[in-house]
């Protein structure tokens, strides 16, 4: 008991920073499932540059084969000598393919791809931290990076070599290869994802036959991410690649691409970790709209459908994206979506905490669009703005809202006056409507009750559903009765002791 | 149904549909949840002709609303809107729609099933977008048993197609329904169709599909006769146990038990496979396998069970005891004690005991706790004495752990330990611990310690309580720390009933009454609460002559909370004295307490 620090004694909870410190100590993982038995010790081969040119090819192949040996990096002292030999060899190979011409003869392709596949394709290890939060936690780094990095480097130089022939390579860099490469984007190690991004981009550029396949598989990864696992580390990287791919789409857009936008990119906005890839996502969306402005309406309706309800951090991102879209929107498209869009903006403005939406009025282009359509926009916005100008607690916001109201008033003075004078009447009208609704439902409930009594056994077709409201009430009562251990532990006692008991300062 | 037909003037469809279309999502959601009421107002005919088309056509809404709709529609026999909902992207909506469709399918007659339901399933199965095809996967098994053989053949064909679908999402859906579908198929088709589908899915390029196939394997294996297992299932299972993806190996470790396959296969295949899983390079897999050690050993064929465990399993288990990963060790600790019943006394003492002792000294408290919580298994076989020397230091260390959750966990095992170790050992070694918890600095621990005392008294009896714990508890009434003084009251609340009238009246009551003069208000109002609580145990004489005057005095206290609780107690005691016959009834205390805090 003596070893426990005083602070730990007091609350018994380990603080997050402490848990984090523990984690960082072992932030390396690797999942090279060893099908091969214990690695054989490597012996160094002669340098490629020293070999006579007739033997160079054979030596190159031998070195590639030597690099197929995998080592356990979780044990940092194991096979040190062989690990060093492999590292040096890989370095030499990288150098060899990037500086020499004429080394990529057809017979080396299978050896090269075999070496690459053996080293990089693996099932990623289970995350060290089951509730890994990419925004907060340190990623687990790949333990075998000293070797894997060089293999990625080699692959990149191989693809970029002027002698590289896609027509030969396509027998090895095929759909299966790409599929495995895409799975690696889930790596927690950002260094690895960065390499993968460049490599996939090169492959997309060089292998025309794989393009549709790559797009479709990315599609699948995103759908799995959105609707099944909610977890994939490489979304931002894949979106970055897509951003440049979309840029190159031919017009008119194929149905496949439009479907990708509506069924994949828009739903991606619902993801929990949107902050990690929102910039890339918004870029892709805007790329699409610049290509084909007629997509504006469905895109904005899609965003409105997935508009965040409780997460203001996300809402700010949505507003940012809307502003980016409005920056490039065509006036005819604006007319199509102004009504639903400004209903949402009106709700955002009315939020007691947060007024990002008001900054739209600082944007010249948006302002000109509003002015053009003031007779539609003003009636939607007026209620919220007027109420905030009267009721909001923050003087800066009130000043901001006054400016916006002033701008709107200058756009159409008569309409503004009309709305001001009818404001009260409109509110009363709303209240009346609400009352009517209450009465309607009361009547319906009575009908249901009398009917349940009459037709006890008639459950088919018209069953009775228990009143949901009642259930909710019961739940909240139960919550009060639940006494969790935590609450009990934290709330040490019922009343403040200091005030009533002068002699307890010695306690605890 | 005359009474149920709607009145047009009262409930025009437009008004009701307006409610379902309201701009406010919350109102829309409320209306959807009362769909049955709306249908009632419209009457059967108009529900079918007017409401149904509306619901089918206007399904473009927020997922939350759609989810409610999908759930509501399970109460109607309305297929078209559910068909649309089954194609929605959002998984929860789709799953709910499928659930409702499955429910409805049971209400269809075989003819209706073929005329209305099965075509719907077929449409979904051949839909363009993957969502409808994934939904279809969940509907085959509910139609299959009740349709004609031609339709059956079609259904099998559809399922086959979906198992090799282009989209991994659909293959995953099919793989996850494979076991369920196999169960409704005729045995011949299981052998001809399901096995080939299973083999294909189990070697899918995506590990997420392969692992679902492993799950299906369990139900498929139970359907097949012994002699077919070796040729039809085992090659795939062997392959899965050595899959390059740890997720698949994890699934094998987690899901597969040898119950399904019989002794020969177990000996030749499963034992080596299980050994490998226990030695897997990923901790997740080892932990899953370690969790299954007991279950696996129990189900081994009895004739050479002991020999298999001793030569094949135990060496791996020994290694796991000193695994580098604490989850593996604690998974093992939660089951390892169970092996003693299987291996018998001698083996347990010679081979298992050293392992138990090692785990009792493990650095991770969870491992030690798991061992202690399963002591009863060992007790039956070798008696706990063998362990007690090592047990004690382990318990003491856990009892003083810096984390209060660990302390809480060990307190909860105390009554169990007391029962296993007997009263003498307990008095000698553990009693001091139990009393020390009463003055823990964390309230949850003091509370648990109080409850623990009550359980101990229930176990060892009132006489034991009078001699060992009551004096100590009452002694704390004079403690300078008011929290400790209150603990005395809490203990009395908990113990009075188990100790009985005599001890309560003669020993506890005087202390409580004396504490009514405490200078801390918290103590005083807890006196009032205690008096109310122990009232039922006291005789009416004590109530009238001793309790009542004190409560009346407290009711005039300067502190409002003290007053409040004193008055509560007085009215309760009065009620009791006027109604002596029901002295055993407990007052509705919970309600009273909640009122204040």
PDB file of C-alpha atoms in Angstrom, chain A residues 13-266:
ATOM      1  CA  UNK A  13      -8.918   6.429 -11.254  1.00  0.00           C
ATOM      2  CA  UNK A  14      -5.851   6.464 -13.418  1.00  0.00           C
ATOM      3  CA  UNK A  15      -5.808   9.619 -15.369  1.00  0.00           C
ATOM      4  CA  UNK A  16      -5.988   9.488 -19.142  1.00  0.00           C
ATOM      5  CA  UNK A  17      -2.550  11.014 -19.510  1.00  0.00           C
ATOM      6  CA  UNK A  18      -1.119   8.238 -17.365  1.00  0.00           C
ATOM      7  CA  UNK A  19      -2.804   5.532 -19.362  1.00  0.00           C
ATOM      8  CA  UNK A  20      -1.505   7.162 -22.503  1.00  0.00           C
ATOM      9  CA  UNK A  21       2.045   7.199 -21.201  1.00  0.00           C
ATOM     10  CA  UNK A  22       1.783   3.486 -20.581  1.00  0.00           C
ATOM     11  CA  UNK A  23       0.528   2.909 -24.055  1.00  0.00           C
ATOM     12  CA  UNK A  24       3.242   4.835 -25.752  1.00  0.00           C
ATOM     13  CA  UNK A  25       5.835   2.553 -24.325  1.00  0.00           C
ATOM     14  CA  UNK A  26       4.666  -0.321 -26.467  1.00  0.00           C
ATOM     15  CA  UNK A  27       3.299   1.342 -29.529  1.00  0.00           C
ATOM     16  CA  UNK A  28       4.732  -1.120 -31.993  1.00  0.00           C
ATOM     17  CA  UNK A  29       2.901  -4.004 -33.553  1.00  0.00           C
ATOM     18  CA  UNK A  30       3.438  -6.387 -36.369  1.00  0.00           C
ATOM     19  CA  UNK A  31       1.545  -9.291 -37.753  1.00  0.00           C
ATOM     20  CA  UNK A  32       3.864 -11.262 -39.941  1.00  0.00           C
ATOM     21  CA  UNK A  33       2.250 -14.623 -39.475  1.00  0.00           C
ATOM     22  CA  UNK A  34       5.192 -16.896 -39.866  1.00  0.00           C
ATOM     23  CA  UNK A  35       4.333 -19.753 -42.116  1.00  0.00           C
ATOM     24  CA  UNK A  36       7.995 -20.302 -42.644  1.00  0.00           C
ATOM     25  CA  UNK A  37       9.899 -21.812 -39.751  1.00  0.00           C
ATOM     26  CA  UNK A  38      12.595 -19.886 -37.891  1.00  0.00           C
ATOM     27  CA  UNK A  39      14.501 -17.595 -40.232  1.00  0.00           C
ATOM     28  CA  UNK A  40      17.730 -18.938 -41.640  1.00  0.00           C
ATOM     29  CA  UNK A  41      20.772 -16.815 -41.035  1.00  0.00           C
ATOM     30  CA  UNK A  42      21.629 -14.702 -44.062  1.00  0.00           C
ATOM     31  CA  UNK A  43      25.122 -14.406 -45.426  1.00  0.00           C
ATOM     32  CA  UNK A  44      26.098 -11.261 -47.314  1.00  0.00           C
ATOM     33  CA  UNK A  45      26.324 -11.450 -51.104  1.00  0.00           C
ATOM     34  CA  UNK A  46      28.851  -9.431 -53.116  1.00  0.00           C
ATOM     35  CA  UNK A  47      27.894  -5.878 -54.109  1.00  0.00           C
ATOM     36  CA  UNK A  48      26.004  -5.522 -57.376  1.00  0.00           C
ATOM     37  CA  UNK A  49      28.251  -2.747 -58.598  1.00  0.00           C
ATOM     38  CA  UNK A  50      31.322  -4.943 -58.158  1.00  0.00           C
ATOM     39  CA  UNK A  51      29.908  -7.842 -60.157  1.00  0.00           C
ATOM     40  CA  UNK A  52      30.762  -8.204 -63.848  1.00  0.00           C
ATOM     41  CA  UNK A  53      27.831  -7.127 -66.003  1.00  0.00           C
ATOM     42  CA  UNK A  54      27.195 -10.692 -67.198  1.00  0.00           C
ATOM     43  CA  UNK A  55      26.572 -11.861 -63.647  1.00  0.00           C
ATOM     44  CA  UNK A  56      24.705  -8.814 -62.428  1.00  0.00           C
ATOM     45  CA  UNK A  57      21.297 -10.115 -63.463  1.00  0.00           C
ATOM     46  CA  UNK A  58      21.739 -13.359 -61.612  1.00  0.00           C
ATOM     47  CA  UNK A  59      23.037 -11.589 -58.520  1.00  0.00           C
ATOM     48  CA  UNK A  60      20.077  -9.182 -58.636  1.00  0.00           C
ATOM     49  CA  UNK A  61      17.722 -12.172 -58.613  1.00  0.00           C
ATOM     50  CA  UNK A  62      19.595 -13.765 -55.748  1.00  0.00           C
ATOM     51  CA  UNK A  63      19.368 -10.609 -53.721  1.00  0.00           C
ATOM     52  CA  UNK A  64      15.650 -10.376 -54.390  1.00  0.00           C
ATOM     53  CA  UNK A  65      15.261 -13.921 -53.139  1.00  0.00           C
ATOM     54  CA  UNK A  66      17.346 -13.183 -50.088  1.00  0.00           C
ATOM     55  CA  UNK A  67      15.031 -10.310 -49.220  1.00  0.00           C
ATOM     56  CA  UNK A  68      12.074 -12.703 -49.087  1.00  0.00           C
ATOM     57  CA  UNK A  69      13.248 -13.812 -45.650  1.00  0.00           C
ATOM     58  CA  UNK A  70      11.061 -12.283 -42.921  1.00  0.00           C
ATOM     59  CA  UNK A  71      12.215 -11.385 -39.428  1.00  0.00           C
ATOM     60  CA  UNK A  72      10.555 -10.903 -36.096  1.00  0.00           C
ATOM     61  CA  UNK A  73      10.841  -7.244 -35.164  1.00  0.00           C
ATOM     62  CA  UNK A  74       8.924  -7.522 -31.918  1.00  0.00           C
ATOM     63  CA  UNK A  75      12.000  -9.226 -30.556  1.00  0.00           C
ATOM     64  CA  UNK A  76      14.512  -6.470 -31.109  1.00  0.00           C
ATOM     65  CA  UNK A  77      17.633  -8.500 -30.389  1.00  0.00           C
ATOM     66  CA  UNK A  78      16.807 -11.534 -32.512  1.00  0.00           C
ATOM     67  CA  UNK A  79      18.737 -12.164 -35.748  1.00  0.00           C
ATOM     68  CA  UNK A  80      20.428  -8.801 -35.591  1.00  0.00           C
ATOM     69  CA  UNK A  81      23.096  -9.709 -38.095  1.00  0.00           C
ATOM     70  CA  UNK A  82      20.682 -11.070 -40.689  1.00  0.00           C
ATOM     71  CA  UNK A  83      18.335  -8.099 -40.250  1.00  0.00           C
ATOM     72  CA  UNK A  84      21.205  -5.768 -40.990  1.00  0.00           C
ATOM     73  CA  UNK A  85      22.208  -7.736 -44.081  1.00  0.00           C
ATOM     74  CA  UNK A  86      18.655  -7.579 -45.400  1.00  0.00           C
ATOM     75  CA  UNK A  87      18.440  -3.858 -44.719  1.00  0.00           C
ATOM     76  CA  UNK A  88      21.676  -3.188 -46.568  1.00  0.00           C
ATOM     77  CA  UNK A  89      20.592  -5.394 -49.444  1.00  0.00           C
ATOM     78  CA  UNK A  90      17.246  -3.619 -49.755  1.00  0.00           C
ATOM     79  CA  UNK A  91      19.030  -0.293 -49.789  1.00  0.00           C
ATOM     80  CA  UNK A  92      21.254  -1.533 -52.543  1.00  0.00           C
ATOM     81  CA  UNK A  93      18.243  -2.812 -54.509  1.00  0.00           C
ATOM     82  CA  UNK A  94      16.477   0.547 -54.215  1.00  0.00           C
ATOM     83  CA  UNK A  95      19.599   2.230 -55.473  1.00  0.00           C
ATOM     84  CA  UNK A  96      20.006  -0.305 -58.260  1.00  0.00           C
ATOM     85  CA  UNK A  97      16.527   0.160 -59.770  1.00  0.00           C
ATOM     86  CA  UNK A  98      16.529   3.930 -59.450  1.00  0.00           C
ATOM     87  CA  UNK A  99      19.897   4.736 -60.968  1.00  0.00           C
ATOM     88  CA  UNK A 100      20.491   2.055 -63.583  1.00  0.00           C
ATOM     89  CA  UNK A 101      18.884   1.701 -66.992  1.00  0.00           C
ATOM     90  CA  UNK A 102      18.177  -1.614 -68.585  1.00  0.00           C
ATOM     91  CA  UNK A 103      17.996  -3.644 -65.386  1.00  0.00           C
ATOM     92  CA  UNK A 104      14.268  -4.410 -65.612  1.00  0.00           C
ATOM     93  CA  UNK A 105      14.332  -7.326 -68.017  1.00  0.00           C
ATOM     94  CA  UNK A 106      11.190  -9.433 -68.325  1.00  0.00           C
ATOM     95  CA  UNK A 107      12.520 -12.354 -66.280  1.00  0.00           C
ATOM     96  CA  UNK A 108      13.024 -10.185 -63.200  1.00  0.00           C
ATOM     97  CA  UNK A 109       9.360  -9.093 -62.938  1.00  0.00           C
ATOM     98  CA  UNK A 110       8.126 -12.240 -61.197  1.00  0.00           C
ATOM     99  CA  UNK A 111      11.051 -12.154 -58.737  1.00  0.00           C
ATOM    100  CA  UNK A 112      10.501  -8.490 -57.999  1.00  0.00           C
ATOM    101  CA  UNK A 113       6.781  -8.799 -57.391  1.00  0.00           C
ATOM    102  CA  UNK A 114       7.275 -11.941 -55.352  1.00  0.00           C
ATOM    103  CA  UNK A 115       9.711 -10.125 -53.071  1.00  0.00           C
ATOM    104  CA  UNK A 116       7.318  -7.200 -52.697  1.00  0.00           C
ATOM    105  CA  UNK A 117       4.273  -9.386 -52.033  1.00  0.00           C
ATOM    106  CA  UNK A 118       6.095 -11.492 -49.455  1.00  0.00           C
ATOM    107  CA  UNK A 119       7.185  -8.456 -47.523  1.00  0.00           C
ATOM    108  CA  UNK A 120       4.265  -6.066 -47.565  1.00  0.00           C
ATOM    109  CA  UNK A 121       1.156  -8.227 -47.908  1.00  0.00           C
ATOM    110  CA  UNK A 122       0.131  -9.371 -44.471  1.00  0.00           C
ATOM    111  CA  UNK A 123      -2.912  -9.336 -42.262  1.00  0.00           C
ATOM    112  CA  UNK A 124      -2.660  -6.209 -40.199  1.00  0.00           C
ATOM    113  CA  UNK A 125      -2.281  -6.914 -36.488  1.00  0.00           C
ATOM    114  CA  UNK A 126      -5.173  -6.390 -34.086  1.00  0.00           C
ATOM    115  CA  UNK A 127      -5.029  -2.883 -32.740  1.00  0.00           C
ATOM    116  CA  UNK A 128      -3.181  -2.491 -29.476  1.00  0.00           C
ATOM    117  CA  UNK A 129      -5.958  -0.339 -28.301  1.00  0.00           C
ATOM    118  CA  UNK A 130      -9.410  -1.745 -28.994  1.00  0.00           C
ATOM    119  CA  UNK A 131     -11.024   1.683 -28.801  1.00  0.00           C
ATOM    120  CA  UNK A 132      -8.359   3.426 -30.831  1.00  0.00           C
ATOM    121  CA  UNK A 133      -9.416   6.995 -31.455  1.00  0.00           C
ATOM    122  CA  UNK A 134      -7.424   8.343 -34.398  1.00  0.00           C
ATOM    123  CA  UNK A 135      -8.068  11.903 -33.298  1.00  0.00           C
ATOM    124  CA  UNK A 136      -6.717  11.380 -29.786  1.00  0.00           C
ATOM    125  CA  UNK A 137      -4.460   8.367 -29.549  1.00  0.00           C
ATOM    126  CA  UNK A 138      -0.984   7.714 -30.811  1.00  0.00           C
ATOM    127  CA  UNK A 139      -1.052   5.169 -33.638  1.00  0.00           C
ATOM    128  CA  UNK A 140       0.599   1.798 -33.310  1.00  0.00           C
ATOM    129  CA  UNK A 141       3.621   1.869 -35.560  1.00  0.00           C
ATOM    130  CA  UNK A 142       4.663  -1.033 -37.736  1.00  0.00           C
ATOM    131  CA  UNK A 143       7.525  -2.790 -35.946  1.00  0.00           C
ATOM    132  CA  UNK A 144       9.140  -4.119 -39.101  1.00  0.00           C
ATOM    133  CA  UNK A 145       9.224  -0.646 -40.668  1.00  0.00           C
ATOM    134  CA  UNK A 146      13.053  -0.628 -41.121  1.00  0.00           C
ATOM    135  CA  UNK A 147      12.541  -3.326 -43.763  1.00  0.00           C
ATOM    136  CA  UNK A 148       9.018  -2.586 -44.950  1.00  0.00           C
ATOM    137  CA  UNK A 149       9.845   1.045 -45.672  1.00  0.00           C
ATOM    138  CA  UNK A 150      12.663   0.020 -48.012  1.00  0.00           C
ATOM    139  CA  UNK A 151      10.414  -2.460 -49.783  1.00  0.00           C
ATOM    140  CA  UNK A 152       7.828   0.279 -50.394  1.00  0.00           C
ATOM    141  CA  UNK A 153      10.596   2.544 -51.590  1.00  0.00           C
ATOM    142  CA  UNK A 154      11.740  -0.203 -53.930  1.00  0.00           C
ATOM    143  CA  UNK A 155       8.225  -0.735 -55.287  1.00  0.00           C
ATOM    144  CA  UNK A 156       7.882   2.965 -55.976  1.00  0.00           C
ATOM    145  CA  UNK A 157      11.219   3.179 -57.773  1.00  0.00           C
ATOM    146  CA  UNK A 158      10.319   0.059 -59.725  1.00  0.00           C
ATOM    147  CA  UNK A 159       7.060   1.654 -60.921  1.00  0.00           C
ATOM    148  CA  UNK A 160       8.796   4.921 -61.734  1.00  0.00           C
ATOM    149  CA  UNK A 161      11.721   3.381 -63.599  1.00  0.00           C
ATOM    150  CA  UNK A 162      11.710   4.639 -67.207  1.00  0.00           C
ATOM    151  CA  UNK A 163      12.102   1.057 -68.426  1.00  0.00           C
ATOM    152  CA  UNK A 164       9.049  -0.124 -66.482  1.00  0.00           C
ATOM    153  CA  UNK A 165       6.620  -1.916 -68.793  1.00  0.00           C
ATOM    154  CA  UNK A 166       3.012  -2.083 -67.602  1.00  0.00           C
ATOM    155  CA  UNK A 167       2.233  -4.637 -70.296  1.00  0.00           C
ATOM    156  CA  UNK A 168       4.642  -7.105 -68.698  1.00  0.00           C
ATOM    157  CA  UNK A 169       3.937  -6.094 -65.124  1.00  0.00           C
ATOM    158  CA  UNK A 170       0.181  -6.517 -65.453  1.00  0.00           C
ATOM    159  CA  UNK A 171       0.606 -10.279 -65.193  1.00  0.00           C
ATOM    160  CA  UNK A 172       1.858  -9.753 -61.649  1.00  0.00           C
ATOM    161  CA  UNK A 173       0.385  -6.457 -60.591  1.00  0.00           C
ATOM    162  CA  UNK A 174      -3.155  -7.695 -61.075  1.00  0.00           C
ATOM    163  CA  UNK A 175      -6.513  -7.420 -59.360  1.00  0.00           C
ATOM    164  CA  UNK A 176      -5.423  -9.612 -56.492  1.00  0.00           C
ATOM    165  CA  UNK A 177      -2.335  -7.480 -55.951  1.00  0.00           C
ATOM    166  CA  UNK A 178      -4.394  -4.296 -55.895  1.00  0.00           C
ATOM    167  CA  UNK A 179      -6.924  -5.808 -53.525  1.00  0.00           C
ATOM    168  CA  UNK A 180      -4.240  -6.679 -51.018  1.00  0.00           C
ATOM    169  CA  UNK A 181      -2.674  -3.264 -51.425  1.00  0.00           C
ATOM    170  CA  UNK A 182      -6.009  -1.608 -50.664  1.00  0.00           C
ATOM    171  CA  UNK A 183      -6.495  -3.669 -47.507  1.00  0.00           C
ATOM    172  CA  UNK A 184      -3.182  -2.294 -46.246  1.00  0.00           C
ATOM    173  CA  UNK A 185      -4.651   1.219 -46.236  1.00  0.00           C
ATOM    174  CA  UNK A 186      -6.194   0.205 -42.918  1.00  0.00           C
ATOM    175  CA  UNK A 187      -2.709   0.337 -41.373  1.00  0.00           C
ATOM    176  CA  UNK A 188      -2.512   2.458 -38.238  1.00  0.00           C
ATOM    177  CA  UNK A 189       0.963   3.608 -39.260  1.00  0.00           C
ATOM    178  CA  UNK A 190       0.654   6.932 -41.151  1.00  0.00           C
ATOM    179  CA  UNK A 191       4.059   6.431 -42.789  1.00  0.00           C
ATOM    180  CA  UNK A 192       2.844   3.260 -44.394  1.00  0.00           C
ATOM    181  CA  UNK A 193      -0.406   4.859 -45.612  1.00  0.00           C
ATOM    182  CA  UNK A 194       1.543   7.682 -47.159  1.00  0.00           C
ATOM    183  CA  UNK A 195       3.661   5.281 -49.221  1.00  0.00           C
ATOM    184  CA  UNK A 196       0.564   3.318 -50.209  1.00  0.00           C
ATOM    185  CA  UNK A 197      -1.127   6.478 -51.418  1.00  0.00           C
ATOM    186  CA  UNK A 198       1.679   7.366 -53.801  1.00  0.00           C
ATOM    187  CA  UNK A 199       2.026   3.794 -54.978  1.00  0.00           C
ATOM    188  CA  UNK A 200      -1.685   3.297 -55.658  1.00  0.00           C
ATOM    189  CA  UNK A 201      -1.744   6.565 -57.517  1.00  0.00           C
ATOM    190  CA  UNK A 202       1.118   5.411 -59.756  1.00  0.00           C
ATOM    191  CA  UNK A 203      -0.592   2.090 -60.386  1.00  0.00           C
ATOM    192  CA  UNK A 204      -3.835   3.860 -61.258  1.00  0.00           C
ATOM    193  CA  UNK A 205      -1.938   6.031 -63.685  1.00  0.00           C
ATOM    194  CA  UNK A 206      -0.010   3.246 -65.398  1.00  0.00           C
ATOM    195  CA  UNK A 207      -2.470   0.345 -65.509  1.00  0.00           C
ATOM    196  CA  UNK A 208      -5.518   1.429 -67.487  1.00  0.00           C
ATOM    197  CA  UNK A 209      -7.027  -2.035 -67.194  1.00  0.00           C
ATOM    198  CA  UNK A 210      -7.112  -1.827 -63.413  1.00  0.00           C
ATOM    199  CA  UNK A 211      -8.770   1.563 -63.091  1.00  0.00           C
ATOM    200  CA  UNK A 212     -12.389   0.485 -62.970  1.00  0.00           C
ATOM    201  CA  UNK A 213     -11.464  -2.304 -60.599  1.00  0.00           C
ATOM    202  CA  UNK A 214      -9.622   0.034 -58.244  1.00  0.00           C
ATOM    203  CA  UNK A 215     -12.548   2.443 -58.171  1.00  0.00           C
ATOM    204  CA  UNK A 216     -14.977  -0.351 -57.437  1.00  0.00           C
ATOM    205  CA  UNK A 217     -12.894  -1.760 -54.614  1.00  0.00           C
ATOM    206  CA  UNK A 218     -12.493   1.666 -53.031  1.00  0.00           C
ATOM    207  CA  UNK A 219     -16.254   1.911 -53.310  1.00  0.00           C
ATOM    208  CA  UNK A 220     -16.602  -1.340 -51.385  1.00  0.00           C
ATOM    209  CA  UNK A 221     -14.136  -0.279 -48.723  1.00  0.00           C
ATOM    210  CA  UNK A 222     -16.075   2.922 -48.144  1.00  0.00           C
ATOM    211  CA  UNK A 223     -19.410   1.128 -47.990  1.00  0.00           C
ATOM    212  CA  UNK A 224     -18.022  -1.348 -45.493  1.00  0.00           C
ATOM    213  CA  UNK A 225     -16.656   1.573 -43.514  1.00  0.00           C
ATOM    214  CA  UNK A 226     -19.953   3.452 -43.503  1.00  0.00           C
ATOM    215  CA  UNK A 227     -22.413   0.653 -42.970  1.00  0.00           C
ATOM    216  CA  UNK A 228     -20.522  -2.229 -41.376  1.00  0.00           C
ATOM    217  CA  UNK A 229     -17.332  -1.602 -39.424  1.00  0.00           C
ATOM    218  CA  UNK A 230     -17.179   2.204 -39.018  1.00  0.00           C
ATOM    219  CA  UNK A 231     -13.468   1.647 -38.873  1.00  0.00           C
ATOM    220  CA  UNK A 232     -10.849   2.124 -41.560  1.00  0.00           C
ATOM    221  CA  UNK A 233      -7.680   4.102 -41.099  1.00  0.00           C
ATOM    222  CA  UNK A 234      -6.989   5.039 -44.700  1.00  0.00           C
ATOM    223  CA  UNK A 235     -10.159   6.901 -45.711  1.00  0.00           C
ATOM    224  CA  UNK A 236      -8.385  10.250 -46.040  1.00  0.00           C
ATOM    225  CA  UNK A 237      -5.629   8.787 -48.216  1.00  0.00           C
ATOM    226  CA  UNK A 238      -8.082   7.013 -50.517  1.00  0.00           C
ATOM    227  CA  UNK A 239     -10.141  10.201 -50.856  1.00  0.00           C
ATOM    228  CA  UNK A 240      -7.028  12.125 -51.729  1.00  0.00           C
ATOM    229  CA  UNK A 241      -6.346   9.730 -54.592  1.00  0.00           C
ATOM    230  CA  UNK A 242      -9.990   9.948 -55.681  1.00  0.00           C
ATOM    231  CA  UNK A 243      -9.790  13.737 -55.682  1.00  0.00           C
ATOM    232  CA  UNK A 244      -7.273  13.642 -58.462  1.00  0.00           C
ATOM    233  CA  UNK A 245      -9.098  10.809 -60.227  1.00  0.00           C
ATOM    234  CA  UNK A 246     -12.387  12.760 -60.299  1.00  0.00           C
ATOM    235  CA  UNK A 247     -10.509  15.661 -61.761  1.00  0.00           C
ATOM    236  CA  UNK A 248      -9.755  13.529 -64.793  1.00  0.00           C
ATOM    237  CA  UNK A 249     -13.273  12.160 -65.376  1.00  0.00           C
ATOM    238  CA  UNK A 250     -14.542  12.699 -68.900  1.00  0.00           C
ATOM    239  CA  UNK A 251     -17.781  14.556 -69.549  1.00  0.00           C
ATOM    240  CA  UNK A 252     -20.632  13.738 -69.502  1.00  0.00           C
ATOM    241  CA  UNK A 253     -20.134  11.827 -66.257  1.00  0.00           C
ATOM    242  CA  UNK A 254     -20.876   8.128 -66.360  1.00  0.00           C
ATOM    243  CA  UNK A 255     -23.769   6.815 -64.293  1.00  0.00           C
ATOM    244  CA  UNK A 256     -21.245   4.829 -62.248  1.00  0.00           C
ATOM    245  CA  UNK A 257     -19.496   8.011 -61.149  1.00  0.00           C
ATOM    246  CA  UNK A 258     -22.727   9.758 -60.237  1.00  0.00           C
ATOM    247  CA  UNK A 259     -23.770   6.753 -58.226  1.00  0.00           C
ATOM    248  CA  UNK A 260     -20.438   6.859 -56.416  1.00  0.00           C
ATOM    249  CA  UNK A 261     -21.066  10.473 -55.486  1.00  0.00           C
ATOM    250  CA  UNK A 262     -24.598   9.962 -54.227  1.00  0.00           C
ATOM    251  CA  UNK A 263     -24.371   6.526 -52.673  1.00  0.00           C
ATOM    252  CA  UNK A 264     -20.875   6.620 -51.256  1.00  0.00           C
ATOM    253  CA  UNK A 265     -19.420  10.099 -50.900  1.00  0.00           C
ATOM    254  CA  UNK A 266     -22.537  11.731 -49.471  1.00  0.00           C
TER     255      UNK A 266
END
